Structures are given as C-alpha cells and as structure tokens.
Amino acid sequence: MKFSKQTRNLTMDDIITEHAGSVLRVQFNRPTKRNAMTSAMYVALAGIFNKAASDESTRVVLWHGAGDSFCAGNDIEDFLKNPPGPGESPQAGLMHAFANFDKPVVVAVQGAAIGGGTTMLTHCDFIYAGESAKFQMPFINLAVVPEFGSSCSVPARIGHLRAAELILLGSPFDAGRAGELGLVTEVVSDKDVLVKAAETARKLAAKPAAALQASKRLMKRPFREQLKAAMKAENEEFSVQVRSEDAKEAFSAFLEKRKPDFTKSTKSPATA
C-alpha cells in the first residue's frame, strides 16, 4: 500500500497521519521513547479518531508505531505532572473516541505494547503482532487499576482466570501467548507485520462502507454501554489509587530503577 506524500499530515511531532485512498494511517512517532504516550498525544489521538469517524473519505484506520516499539504506555514523567482525575481527562477523551468509533481499526504491533499499549488494542478489530511483540498490563505493579475498559473487555474475551493472570499478576507475555489467548488476530514475522496489516486495511477499504460500519456497530452494540460503564468505574478508581502511598512508592521506584517496597502501607486510599 503506497501513501501519498501530498496527503501526509503532521498532526503533531509525536503522531503522524497520512492517507492512502480511503485508508488513514496513524503512526506513533516517539521511537526514542518507545512511543510512550503524553497527555498531548492522548488529546491528539482522540481528535484523529473523532475526525475520522465523521470523515467520509476515511473508511479504515491503519495504526502502528515508529521504531522498534508500538507503545510503551504512559510517559511516566509527563503522567505524574497531571495524573487523571475521576472526570474528563486526556485519557478519558480517547476512551470515549474508541467506544464510539464504528470504522474498522487494523493494527501492526512490533516490540513493546505495554499498559495502554495493550489495553488500547482491545478496541481494535484486527491486530497483527510481530514475533518480537511483548505485551503487559502492569497496572497492579504501579499500585493502580486497569484502564480503557480492559477490566471488562479482557475477562469477557478470554475468561476470568486468564484475565486474572494478566491483570492481577501484571506479568509480560509474548506474541505467541497473545495468539493463544485470542488477543491478537495473527502472529507474523516482524518484517511482514506492517505489510500484513496494510493488506487487511486495503481489503476492508474495498468493502461497502455503510454495511461495514453497520456490522461493526451491531457487533459492539450488546457491550457498548457495559464498556462505557467499566471505563467510568475504572477512571474513578484509578484517580483514587494513583494518589495512594503505594502508587507514590511504585512510581518513585520506577523512576529510581529500584524494586518498590509495599510492606509499609497499611491503609487503602479510601480509608486513609
């Protein structure tokens, strides 16, 4: 699939968008930071998806990351400057954009897909993982809770026991395990992952657009309100936990590159 330089648009330095016919390519562009997300990136990405939802020239979104990672989750230093609250936030804005997006989203994942880099994928329709892909939902390790509705969507997709393994232990898992669990469409070689995703995007773009969107809308209909409720509950809980003593210790340890010590905390943030 060839992308015309004439239609390339620098949404911001950290996210690049580009059209090839009716396929919108979205690329994270912070390779030196493993495409970690800043607040500005959440806002920009929500704007991209909201615009694409109403843009008749866009039928399919093709999404990938520059460099050797898809997305390493939040940029911790940026995140700690303005952690999300229970209401509207850059993260919540992107969650709403995903929940309301009825056009197909095809993703090529290479390297790290950590935290939001994994949970954002639960809103996508085709996920092609390169053999080097590494996934993780390490929220519990940072003394917070899952996001992007993953506390609902992941157990619904793979069952409670397997979801507990991924969410409550917070351990990393590779592309093969993601394939076994049904969290990715297919595992392909690293060199072919974007080619495979682009091929699927091209095939989808050739389908009748109205029927394609209606079909996705029907598939999402039984779960849409449940997912939105889960996002709201997660945001409220996240805003409490991220301000806890455990979270302060976890993030400090992360930045100081040491093991956190959670043995000193005795009270939950709700009762402290």
mmCIF file of N, CA, C and O in Angstrom, residues 14 17 25 30 35-36 42-43 47-49 80 103 107 118 163 166 177 189 199 205 213 226 231 238 242 257 262 264:
data_model
loop_
_atom_site.group_PDB
_atom_site.id
_atom_site.type_symbol
_atom_site.label_atom_id
_atom_site.label_comp_id
_atom_site.label_asym_id
_atom_site.label_seq_id
_atom_site.Cartn_x
_atom_site.Cartn_y
_atom_site.Cartn_z
ATOM 1 N N ASP A 14 4.673 14.038 17.483
ATOM 2 C CA ASP A 14 4.693 12.688 18.039
ATOM 3 C C ASP A 14 3.691 11.736 17.404
ATOM 4 O O ASP A 14 3.696 10.545 17.715
ATOM 5 N N THR A 17 -0.154 11.338 10.662
ATOM 6 C CA THR A 17 -1.274 10.751 9.927
ATOM 7 C C THR A 17 -1.064 10.949 8.443
ATOM 8 O O THR A 17 -0.452 11.921 8.009
ATOM 9 N N ARG A 25 -3.632 6.181 7.777
ATOM 10 C CA ARG A 25 -2.543 5.597 8.555
ATOM 11 C C ARG A 25 -2.217 6.515 9.722
ATOM 12 O O ARG A 25 -2.041 7.723 9.547
ATOM 13 N N ARG A 30 7.435 8.559 18.446
ATOM 14 C CA ARG A 30 8.415 8.863 19.502
ATOM 15 C C ARG A 30 9.319 7.635 19.686
ATOM 16 O O ARG A 30 9.362 7.039 20.759
ATOM 17 N N ASN A 35 7.611 5.243 21.938
ATOM 18 C CA ASN A 35 6.262 5.748 21.639
ATOM 19 C C ASN A 35 5.380 5.850 22.886
ATOM 20 O O ASN A 35 4.155 5.666 22.813
ATOM 21 N N ALA A 36 5.996 6.151 24.031
ATOM 22 C CA ALA A 36 5.233 6.366 25.264
ATOM 23 C C ALA A 36 4.316 7.570 25.097
ATOM 24 O O ALA A 36 4.664 8.558 24.456
ATOM 25 N N TYR A 42 -2.572 11.866 23.892
ATOM 26 C CA TYR A 42 -3.935 11.369 24.111
ATOM 27 C C TYR A 42 -4.957 12.309 23.463
ATOM 28 O O TYR A 42 -5.896 11.866 22.799
ATOM 29 N N VAL A 43 -4.768 13.603 23.660
ATOM 30 C CA VAL A 43 -5.691 14.586 23.090
ATOM 31 C C VAL A 43 -5.653 14.534 21.574
ATOM 32 O O VAL A 43 -6.695 14.529 20.901
ATOM 33 N N GLY A 47 -8.612 13.331 18.903
ATOM 34 C CA GLY A 47 -9.042 14.199 17.810
ATOM 35 C C GLY A 47 -8.960 13.509 16.463
ATOM 36 O O GLY A 47 -9.847 13.672 15.609
ATOM 37 N N ILE A 48 -7.923 12.714 16.259
ATOM 38 C CA ILE A 48 -7.765 11.978 14.997
ATOM 39 C C ILE A 48 -8.916 11.000 14.805
ATOM 40 O O ILE A 48 -9.521 10.934 13.728
ATOM 41 N N PHE A 49 -9.239 10.230 15.848
ATOM 42 C CA PHE A 49 -10.316 9.243 15.723
ATOM 43 C C PHE A 49 -11.685 9.920 15.605
ATOM 44 O O PHE A 49 -12.536 9.463 14.828
ATOM 45 N N LEU A 80 2.970 11.921 35.709
ATOM 46 C CA LEU A 80 2.996 12.334 37.107
ATOM 47 C C LEU A 80 2.767 13.832 37.293
ATOM 48 O O LEU A 80 2.378 14.275 38.371
ATOM 49 N N LYS A 103 -15.727 2.495 12.578
ATOM 50 C CA LYS A 103 -14.983 2.070 11.399
ATOM 51 C C LYS A 103 -13.895 1.075 11.811
ATOM 52 O O LYS A 103 -13.413 1.111 12.944
ATOM 53 N N VAL A 107 -4.263 -2.904 13.296
ATOM 54 C CA VAL A 107 -3.035 -2.509 13.987
ATOM 55 C C VAL A 107 -1.894 -3.467 13.672
ATOM 56 O O VAL A 107 -2.085 -4.682 13.616
ATOM 57 N N THR A 118 -1.236 -2.026 25.408
ATOM 58 C CA THR A 118 -2.007 -3.265 25.317
ATOM 59 C C THR A 118 -3.503 -2.991 25.407
ATOM 60 O O THR A 118 -4.282 -3.494 24.591
ATOM 61 N N ALA A 163 -7.696 -13.741 32.502
ATOM 62 C CA ALA A 163 -7.609 -12.296 32.726
ATOM 63 C C ALA A 163 -6.925 -11.997 34.055
ATOM 64 O O ALA A 163 -6.131 -11.048 34.161
ATOM 65 N N LEU A 166 -3.212 -12.117 33.697
ATOM 66 C CA LEU A 166 -2.619 -10.968 33.023
ATOM 67 C C LEU A 166 -2.745 -9.684 33.837
ATOM 68 O O LEU A 166 -1.812 -8.870 33.873
ATOM 69 N N ARG A 177 1.844 -16.160 23.176
ATOM 70 C CA ARG A 177 0.827 -16.271 24.223
ATOM 71 C C ARG A 177 -0.379 -15.411 23.873
ATOM 72 O O ARG A 177 -1.533 -15.836 24.093
ATOM 73 N N SER A 189 5.926 -12.542 11.012
ATOM 74 C CA SER A 189 7.315 -12.115 11.187
ATOM 75 C C SER A 189 7.374 -10.595 11.343
ATOM 76 O O SER A 189 6.521 -9.867 10.813
ATOM 77 N N GLU A 199 -2.336 -4.835 4.106
ATOM 78 C CA GLU A 199 -3.102 -5.656 3.157
ATOM 79 C C GLU A 199 -4.549 -5.831 3.642
ATOM 80 O O GLU A 199 -5.496 -5.719 2.865
ATOM 81 N N ALA A 205 -11.084 -1.602 3.007
ATOM 82 C CA ALA A 205 -11.438 -0.353 2.338
ATOM 83 C C ALA A 205 -12.214 -0.598 1.053
ATOM 84 O O ALA A 205 -12.952 0.289 0.584
ATOM 85 N N GLN A 213 -19.527 -0.507 8.477
ATOM 86 C CA GLN A 213 -19.688 0.226 9.735
ATOM 87 C C GLN A 213 -20.907 -0.274 10.514
ATOM 88 O O GLN A 213 -20.860 -0.393 11.745
ATOM 89 N N GLN A 226 -21.998 -1.386 28.529
ATOM 90 C CA GLN A 226 -21.249 -2.069 29.580
ATOM 91 C C GLN A 226 -19.798 -1.593 29.593
ATOM 92 O O GLN A 226 -19.212 -1.373 30.659
ATOM 93 N N MET A 231 -15.387 1.816 31.866
ATOM 94 C CA MET A 231 -14.431 2.913 31.750
ATOM 95 C C MET A 231 -14.649 3.956 32.835
ATOM 96 O O MET A 231 -13.697 4.448 33.453
ATOM 97 N N PHE A 238 -9.142 4.592 39.425
ATOM 98 C CA PHE A 238 -7.771 4.952 39.069
ATOM 99 C C PHE A 238 -7.369 6.256 39.746
ATOM 100 O O PHE A 238 -6.262 6.380 40.288
ATOM 101 N N VAL A 242 -4.123 6.172 42.159
ATOM 102 C CA VAL A 242 -2.900 6.818 41.689
ATOM 103 C C VAL A 242 -2.381 7.847 42.695
ATOM 104 O O VAL A 242 -1.205 8.232 42.642
ATOM 105 N N LYS A 257 14.622 3.290 39.323
ATOM 106 C CA LYS A 257 15.084 1.984 38.836
ATOM 107 C C LYS A 257 15.434 1.033 39.993
ATOM 108 O O LYS A 257 16.502 0.426 40.037
ATOM 109 N N PHE A 262 6.168 -2.329 49.186
ATOM 110 C CA PHE A 262 4.779 -2.060 49.552
ATOM 111 C C PHE A 262 4.445 -2.539 50.972
ATOM 112 O O PHE A 262 3.293 -2.492 51.380
ATOM 113 N N LYS A 264 5.147 -1.243 53.816
ATOM 114 C CA LYS A 264 4.932 -0.186 54.818
ATOM 115 C C LYS A 264 3.505 0.338 54.817
ATOM 116 O O LYS A 264 3.066 0.946 55.785
#
